[in-house]
Amino acid sequence: MPAGDQARRLALWLLLGVALVGATGYAVLRARLPSDGARIAFYGDAWADDGIRIEPIDAPAPGLQPGDLVVAVAGVPMEDWIRDVSAASIARPAAGAPIEYRLERAGTPVAATVTWAAPAIWATLAAGWSVLLFSVATAALAAFVQARRPREPAAAALMIVAAGAAGSSLPWFLGTTVSDVVQGPPFLLHSLLTGPLYMLMWPAGLHLALVFPSPSGVVRRHPWLVPGIYAAALAAYAGCMGLALAVSSSALDWVGRWPTVQLAIVAPTLLTTVAIVVVRYRRMAEPAARARVRLVTVSVVASAVIGLLLFQLPELVLGTSPV
């Protein structure tokens, strides 16, 4: 086996392994680390210049209510906490001791004393069984294909799709909390898994569409196209994140713009992927080849349309979704 192919395959296994370890590690952190249960909604108006609004899926700590705007923790404004989220020298509140929270509840300033405790997330995990099943099944399928058909170009694309999907789904479902922001590392891990790792999935989906069931003519003629897709998508993501930072009024406002940045990259990439899948299927003349990709084509198109129109867009525009 050429050294380049061996290194590429090792990198794919390493990527999938890191993604699964990251997702599992985040679930363990959420189960073991003291928390205020003040989960932050990813979409909607959770992040504002003056604080963070909570929409918990678990019971929040006594003193907090769904819809509260957390303005400060331990006397430190949330804007300062988010700016110093990666600073190791910052003193963090101690778990087990009462911590002062300044809130706005229905427009009225409220002071609350909150004690962090290990959250009861097992009921949440049980309710999210489909997310767990999706993550495990996606990773297992990609690993099986890669192990059995490592020379297939589609196997590599599927491994990267699985890393992005399996590594980000459970952390996204569990969410992050105000106490994660205050503690620092839990919020950073959540941001990496649901940000750059998640965004890797979409160019990988486009890659898969171009090489399944066999590489398209354009890929055979232009081998630079596949790495160019990843470079363009991730560069666009980084550029849009930088632009969002430049126009944001605060660090909290910038974090609140992350879903819009993601959608700005995901939507055109997803629509391009769907178009390529449909066009490639329609151009296939062999009945056997059409049969191989018919189920995949229907699944990709249906899931993409449903996810975009019934989940991502409604969540971003309306703050809620029908699914």
CSV table of C-alpha atoms in Angstrom, one decimal:
chain,number,residue,atom,x,y,z
A,1,MET,CA,0.0,0.0,0.0
A,2,PRO,CA,1.4,3.4,-0.9
A,3,ALA,CA,2.5,5.5,2.1
A,4,GLY,CA,0.2,8.3,1.0
A,5,ASP,CA,-2.9,6.0,1.0
A,6,GLN,CA,-1.9,4.6,4.4
A,7,ALA,CA,-1.6,8.0,5.9
A,8,ARG,CA,-4.9,9.1,4.4
A,9,ARG,CA,-6.7,6.1,5.9
A,10,LEU,CA,-5.1,6.5,9.2
A,11,ALA,CA,-6.2,10.2,9.2
A,12,LEU,CA,-9.8,9.2,8.5
A,13,TRP,CA,-9.9,6.7,11.4
A,14,LEU,CA,-8.2,9.3,13.7
A,15,LEU,CA,-10.8,11.9,12.7
A,16,LEU,CA,-13.7,9.6,13.4
A,17,GLY,CA,-12.2,8.5,16.7
A,18,VAL,CA,-11.5,12.0,17.8
A,19,ALA,CA,-15.1,13.0,16.9
A,20,LEU,CA,-16.6,10.1,18.9
A,21,VAL,CA,-14.3,10.7,21.9
A,22,GLY,CA,-15.2,14.4,21.8
A,23,ALA,CA,-18.9,13.7,21.8
A,24,THR,CA,-18.7,11.1,24.5
A,25,GLY,CA,-16.4,13.2,26.6
A,26,TYR,CA,-18.9,16.1,26.4
A,27,ALA,CA,-21.8,13.9,27.5
A,28,VAL,CA,-19.6,12.7,30.4
A,29,LEU,CA,-18.7,16.3,31.3
A,30,ARG,CA,-22.4,17.4,31.2
A,31,ALA,CA,-23.3,14.4,33.5
A,32,ARG,CA,-20.5,15.0,36.0
A,33,LEU,CA,-19.6,18.7,36.2
A,34,PRO,CA,-21.6,20.9,38.5
A,35,SER,CA,-24.2,22.9,36.5
A,36,ASP,CA,-26.9,25.5,37.0
A,37,GLY,CA,-29.1,23.7,34.4
A,38,ALA,CA,-29.5,27.0,32.6
A,39,ARG,CA,-29.3,25.6,29.1
A,40,ILE,CA,-28.9,28.1,26.3
A,41,ALA,CA,-31.0,27.8,23.1
A,42,PHE,CA,-28.7,27.7,20.1
A,43,TYR,CA,-31.2,29.4,17.9
A,44,GLY,CA,-33.5,32.4,18.6
A,45,ASP,CA,-32.6,35.4,20.8
A,46,ALA,CA,-30.6,33.6,23.5
A,47,TRP,CA,-27.6,35.8,23.1
A,48,ALA,CA,-27.9,39.6,23.6
A,49,ASP,CA,-25.6,42.4,24.5
A,50,ASP,CA,-26.9,42.5,28.1
A,51,GLY,CA,-27.0,38.8,28.9
A,52,ILE,CA,-27.9,35.2,28.0
A,53,ARG,CA,-31.5,33.9,27.9
A,54,ILE,CA,-32.0,30.3,29.1
A,55,GLU,CA,-34.4,27.7,27.7
A,56,PRO,CA,-33.6,24.6,29.7
A,57,ILE,CA,-34.5,21.0,28.6
A,58,ASP,CA,-33.6,19.8,32.1
A,59,ALA,CA,-34.8,21.3,35.4
A,60,PRO,CA,-32.8,24.5,36.0
A,61,ALA,CA,-31.4,25.0,39.5
A,62,PRO,CA,-33.7,26.6,42.1
A,63,GLY,CA,-33.8,30.3,41.7
A,64,LEU,CA,-33.8,30.2,37.8
A,65,GLN,CA,-36.8,29.9,35.5
A,66,PRO,CA,-37.1,29.3,31.8
A,67,GLY,CA,-36.9,32.6,29.9
A,68,ASP,CA,-34.7,34.3,32.5
A,69,LEU,CA,-32.0,36.6,31.0
A,70,VAL,CA,-28.8,36.0,33.0
A,71,VAL,CA,-27.0,39.3,33.2
A,72,ALA,CA,-24.2,38.5,35.6
A,73,VAL,CA,-22.8,35.6,37.6
A,74,ALA,CA,-20.7,36.1,40.8
A,75,GLY,CA,-20.8,39.9,40.1
A,76,VAL,CA,-19.2,39.5,36.7
A,77,PRO,CA,-21.2,40.4,33.6
A,78,MET,CA,-21.8,37.6,31.1
A,79,GLU,CA,-20.0,39.7,28.4
A,80,ASP,CA,-16.9,39.5,30.5
A,81,TRP,CA,-17.3,35.7,31.1
A,82,ILE,CA,-17.7,35.0,27.4
A,83,ARG,CA,-14.7,37.2,26.5
A,84,ASP,CA,-12.5,35.4,29.1
A,85,VAL,CA,-13.9,31.9,28.4
A,86,SER,CA,-10.5,30.6,27.4
A,87,ALA,CA,-8.4,32.5,30.0
A,88,ALA,CA,-6.8,30.0,32.4
A,89,SER,CA,-5.9,32.7,34.9
A,90,ILE,CA,-9.4,33.9,35.6
A,91,ALA,CA,-10.9,32.9,39.0
A,92,ARG,CA,-14.0,30.8,38.5
A,93,PRO,CA,-16.8,30.3,41.1
A,94,ALA,CA,-16.5,27.2,43.3
A,95,ALA,CA,-19.1,24.5,42.9
A,96,GLY,CA,-21.2,23.6,45.9
A,97,ALA,CA,-21.2,27.2,47.3
A,98,PRO,CA,-24.1,29.6,46.6
A,99,ILE,CA,-23.4,31.9,43.7
A,100,GLU,CA,-25.1,35.2,43.0
A,101,TYR,CA,-26.9,35.6,39.7
A,102,ARG,CA,-28.3,38.8,38.4
A,103,LEU,CA,-31.3,38.3,36.1
A,104,GLU,CA,-34.0,40.0,34.2
A,105,ARG,CA,-37.3,38.2,34.5
A,106,ALA,CA,-40.1,39.5,32.3
A,107,GLY,CA,-38.3,42.8,32.1
A,108,THR,CA,-37.8,43.1,35.9
A,109,PRO,CA,-34.3,42.9,37.6
A,110,VAL,CA,-34.1,39.9,39.9
A,111,ALA,CA,-31.3,38.7,42.2
A,112,ALA,CA,-31.0,34.9,42.8
A,113,THR,CA,-28.7,32.7,44.7
A,114,VAL,CA,-27.9,29.5,42.8
A,115,THR,CA,-26.0,26.4,43.8
A,116,TRP,CA,-24.4,24.3,41.1
A,117,ALA,CA,-25.0,20.6,41.3
A,118,ALA,CA,-24.5,17.6,39.1
A,119,PRO,CA,-27.3,17.7,36.5
A,120,ALA,CA,-29.7,14.8,36.0
A,121,ILE,CA,-29.3,14.4,32.2
A,122,TRP,CA,-30.2,10.7,32.0
A,123,ALA,CA,-33.8,11.5,31.3
A,124,THR,CA,-32.7,13.9,28.6
A,125,LEU,CA,-30.5,11.3,27.1
A,126,ALA,CA,-33.3,8.8,27.2
A,127,ALA,CA,-35.6,11.3,25.5
A,128,GLY,CA,-32.9,11.9,22.9
A,129,TRP,CA,-32.5,8.2,22.0
A,130,SER,CA,-33.0,8.9,18.3
A,131,VAL,CA,-30.0,11.3,18.4
A,132,LEU,CA,-27.9,8.6,20.1
A,133,LEU,CA,-29.1,6.0,17.6
A,134,PHE,CA,-28.3,8.3,14.7
A,135,SER,CA,-24.8,9.0,16.0
A,136,VAL,CA,-23.9,5.4,16.6
A,137,ALA,CA,-25.5,4.1,13.4
A,138,THR,CA,-23.7,6.8,11.2
A,139,ALA,CA,-20.3,6.1,12.8
A,140,ALA,CA,-20.8,2.3,12.6
A,141,LEU,CA,-21.9,2.4,8.9
A,142,ALA,CA,-18.9,4.6,7.9
A,143,ALA,CA,-16.5,2.4,9.8
A,144,PHE,CA,-17.9,-0.8,8.2
A,145,VAL,CA,-17.7,0.6,4.7
A,146,GLN,CA,-14.1,2.0,5.3
A,147,ALA,CA,-13.0,-1.4,6.7
A,148,ARG,CA,-14.5,-3.4,3.9
A,149,ARG,CA,-13.9,-1.1,1.0
A,150,PRO,CA,-11.0,1.2,1.9
A,151,ARG,CA,-10.1,1.9,-1.7
A,152,GLU,CA,-13.6,3.2,-2.6
A,153,PRO,CA,-13.6,7.0,-2.9
A,154,ALA,CA,-17.0,7.2,-1.3
A,155,ALA,CA,-15.7,5.4,1.8
A,156,ALA,CA,-13.5,8.4,2.7
A,157,ALA,CA,-16.3,10.9,2.1
A,158,LEU,CA,-18.6,8.8,4.3
A,159,MET,CA,-16.1,8.7,7.1
A,160,ILE,CA,-15.8,12.5,7.1
A,161,VAL,CA,-19.6,12.9,7.0
A,162,ALA,CA,-19.9,10.5,10.0
A,163,ALA,CA,-17.2,12.3,12.0
A,164,GLY,CA,-19.1,15.6,11.5
A,165,ALA,CA,-22.5,14.1,12.2
A,166,ALA,CA,-21.8,11.7,15.0
A,167,GLY,CA,-19.4,14.1,16.7
A,168,SER,CA,-21.8,17.1,16.8
A,169,SER,CA,-25.3,15.6,17.2
A,170,LEU,CA,-25.2,14.6,20.8
A,171,PRO,CA,-23.4,17.8,22.0
A,172,TRP,CA,-25.8,19.9,20.1
A,173,PHE,CA,-28.8,18.1,21.6
A,174,LEU,CA,-27.4,18.3,25.2
A,175,GLY,CA,-26.6,22.0,24.6
A,176,THR,CA,-24.5,24.3,26.7
A,177,THR,CA,-25.3,26.2,29.9
A,178,VAL,CA,-24.5,29.5,31.6
A,179,SER,CA,-22.4,27.6,34.0
A,180,ASP,CA,-20.5,26.1,31.1
A,181,VAL,CA,-19.7,29.6,29.9
A,182,VAL,CA,-18.5,30.6,33.4
A,183,GLN,CA,-16.4,27.5,33.8
A,184,GLY,CA,-14.9,27.9,30.3
A,185,PRO,CA,-13.7,24.5,29.0
A,186,PRO,CA,-17.1,22.9,28.7
A,187,PHE,CA,-18.3,25.8,26.5
A,188,LEU,CA,-15.2,25.7,24.4
A,189,LEU,CA,-15.6,21.9,23.8
A,190,HIS,CA,-19.2,22.4,22.9
A,191,SER,CA,-18.3,25.2,20.5
A,192,LEU,CA,-15.7,23.1,18.7
A,193,LEU,CA,-17.9,20.1,18.3
A,194,THR,CA,-21.0,22.0,17.1
A,195,GLY,CA,-19.0,24.5,15.1
A,196,PRO,CA,-15.9,23.5,13.0
A,197,LEU,CA,-16.5,19.8,13.4
A,198,TYR,CA,-20.2,20.1,12.4
A,199,MET,CA,-19.4,22.3,9.5
A,200,LEU,CA,-17.0,19.7,8.1
A,201,MET,CA,-20.0,17.5,7.4
A,202,TRP,CA,-21.4,19.6,4.7
A,203,PRO,CA,-18.5,19.7,2.2
A,204,ALA,CA,-18.1,16.0,3.0
A,205,GLY,CA,-21.7,15.5,1.8
A,206,LEU,CA,-21.0,17.3,-1.4
A,207,HIS,CA,-17.8,15.2,-1.8
A,208,LEU,CA,-19.9,12.0,-1.3
A,209,ALA,CA,-22.4,13.2,-3.9
A,210,LEU,CA,-19.6,13.6,-6.4
A,211,VAL,CA,-17.9,10.1,-5.9
A,212,PHE,CA,-20.9,7.8,-5.1
A,213,PRO,CA,-21.3,5.2,-6.5
A,214,SER,CA,-18.2,6.1,-8.6
A,215,PRO,CA,-16.3,9.3,-9.1
A,216,SER,CA,-18.0,11.7,-11.6
A,217,GLY,CA,-16.3,12.7,-14.8
A,218,VAL,CA,-15.5,16.2,-13.4
A,219,VAL,CA,-13.7,14.7,-10.4
A,220,ARG,CA,-11.7,12.3,-12.6
A,221,ARG,CA,-10.7,15.2,-14.8
A,222,HIS,CA,-10.0,17.6,-12.0
A,223,PRO,CA,-8.6,15.7,-8.9
A,224,TRP,CA,-8.0,19.0,-7.1
A,225,LEU,CA,-11.8,19.6,-7.0
A,226,VAL,CA,-12.5,17.5,-3.9
A,227,PRO,CA,-9.9,19.2,-1.6
A,228,GLY,CA,-10.9,22.5,-3.1
A,229,ILE,CA,-14.5,21.9,-1.9
A,230,TYR,CA,-13.3,21.5,1.7
A,231,ALA,CA,-11.0,24.5,1.4
A,232,ALA,CA,-13.7,26.7,0.0
A,233,ALA,CA,-16.4,25.7,2.5
A,234,LEU,CA,-14.1,26.0,5.5
A,235,ALA,CA,-12.6,29.3,4.2
A,236,ALA,CA,-16.1,30.7,3.7
A,237,TYR,CA,-17.1,29.6,7.2
A,238,ALA,CA,-14.0,31.3,8.7
A,239,GLY,CA,-14.5,34.4,6.6
A,240,CYS,CA,-18.2,34.7,7.6
A,241,MET,CA,-17.3,34.2,11.3
A,242,GLY,CA,-14.8,37.0,10.9
A,243,LEU,CA,-17.3,39.3,9.2
A,244,ALA,CA,-19.9,38.5,11.9
A,245,LEU,CA,-17.3,39.4,14.6
A,246,ALA,CA,-16.6,42.7,12.8
A,247,VAL,CA,-20.2,43.8,12.7
A,248,SER,CA,-21.2,42.5,16.2
A,249,SER,CA,-21.8,44.9,19.0
A,250,SER,CA,-20.4,42.6,21.6
A,251,ALA,CA,-18.9,39.1,22.1
A,252,LEU,CA,-22.3,37.9,23.2
A,253,ASP,CA,-23.9,39.3,20.0
A,254,TRP,CA,-21.2,37.6,18.0
A,255,VAL,CA,-21.9,34.1,19.5
A,256,GLY,CA,-25.6,34.8,18.8
A,257,ARG,CA,-24.7,35.2,15.1
A,258,TRP,CA,-23.1,31.7,14.8
A,259,PRO,CA,-26.3,29.9,13.7
A,260,THR,CA,-26.8,32.5,10.9
A,261,VAL,CA,-23.2,32.1,9.7
A,262,GLN,CA,-23.6,28.3,9.7
A,263,LEU,CA,-26.9,28.5,7.7
A,264,ALA,CA,-25.2,30.8,5.2
A,265,ILE,CA,-22.7,28.0,4.4
A,266,VAL,CA,-25.0,25.0,5.0
A,267,ALA,CA,-27.9,26.1,2.8
A,268,PRO,CA,-26.1,26.6,-0.5
A,269,THR,CA,-23.8,23.6,0.1
A,270,LEU,CA,-26.8,21.4,0.9
A,271,LEU,CA,-28.8,22.6,-2.1
A,272,THR,CA,-25.8,22.0,-4.4
A,273,THR,CA,-25.4,18.5,-3.0
A,274,VAL,CA,-29.1,17.7,-3.6
A,275,ALA,CA,-28.9,19.0,-7.2
A,276,ILE,CA,-25.8,16.9,-7.9
A,277,VAL,CA,-27.4,13.8,-6.5
A,278,VAL,CA,-30.5,14.3,-8.6
A,279,VAL,CA,-28.6,15.1,-11.8
A,280,ARG,CA,-26.2,12.2,-11.4
A,281,TYR,CA,-29.1,9.8,-10.8
A,282,ARG,CA,-31.0,11.1,-13.9
A,283,ARG,CA,-28.0,10.7,-16.1
A,284,MET,CA,-27.4,7.1,-15.1
A,285,ALA,CA,-28.3,4.8,-18.0
A,286,GLU,CA,-27.6,1.4,-16.5
A,287,PRO,CA,-30.6,0.0,-14.6
A,288,ALA,CA,-28.2,-1.7,-12.1
A,289,ALA,CA,-26.4,1.6,-11.3
A,290,ARG,CA,-29.7,3.4,-10.9
A,291,ALA,CA,-30.9,0.8,-8.6
A,292,ARG,CA,-27.8,1.1,-6.4
A,293,VAL,CA,-28.3,4.8,-5.8
A,294,ARG,CA,-32.1,5.1,-6.0
A,295,LEU,CA,-32.6,4.6,-2.2
A,296,VAL,CA,-29.7,6.9,-1.4
A,297,THR,CA,-31.0,9.6,-3.7
A,298,VAL,CA,-34.5,9.6,-2.3
A,299,SER,CA,-33.1,9.6,1.3
A,300,VAL,CA,-30.7,12.4,0.7
A,301,VAL,CA,-33.2,14.6,-1.0
A,302,ALA,CA,-36.0,13.9,1.5
A,303,SER,CA,-33.8,14.4,4.6
A,304,ALA,CA,-32.2,17.6,3.2
A,305,VAL,CA,-35.5,19.2,2.3
A,306,ILE,CA,-37.2,18.2,5.5
A,307,GLY,CA,-34.2,19.3,7.6
A,308,LEU,CA,-33.8,22.7,5.9
A,309,LEU,CA,-37.5,23.7,5.5
A,310,LEU,CA,-39.0,22.2,8.7
A,311,PHE,CA,-36.2,22.6,11.1
A,312,GLN,CA,-33.2,24.9,10.4
A,313,LEU,CA,-35.1,27.8,8.7
A,314,PRO,CA,-38.1,27.9,11.1
A,315,GLU,CA,-35.7,27.7,14.1
A,316,LEU,CA,-33.7,30.6,12.8
A,317,VAL,CA,-36.5,32.8,11.6
A,318,LEU,CA,-39.3,31.9,14.1
A,319,GLY,CA,-37.3,30.6,17.1
A,320,THR,CA,-39.3,27.3,16.9
A,321,SER,CA,-39.8,24.4,14.5
A,322,PRO,CA,-42.6,21.9,13.8
A,323,VAL,CA,-40.2,19.0,14.1
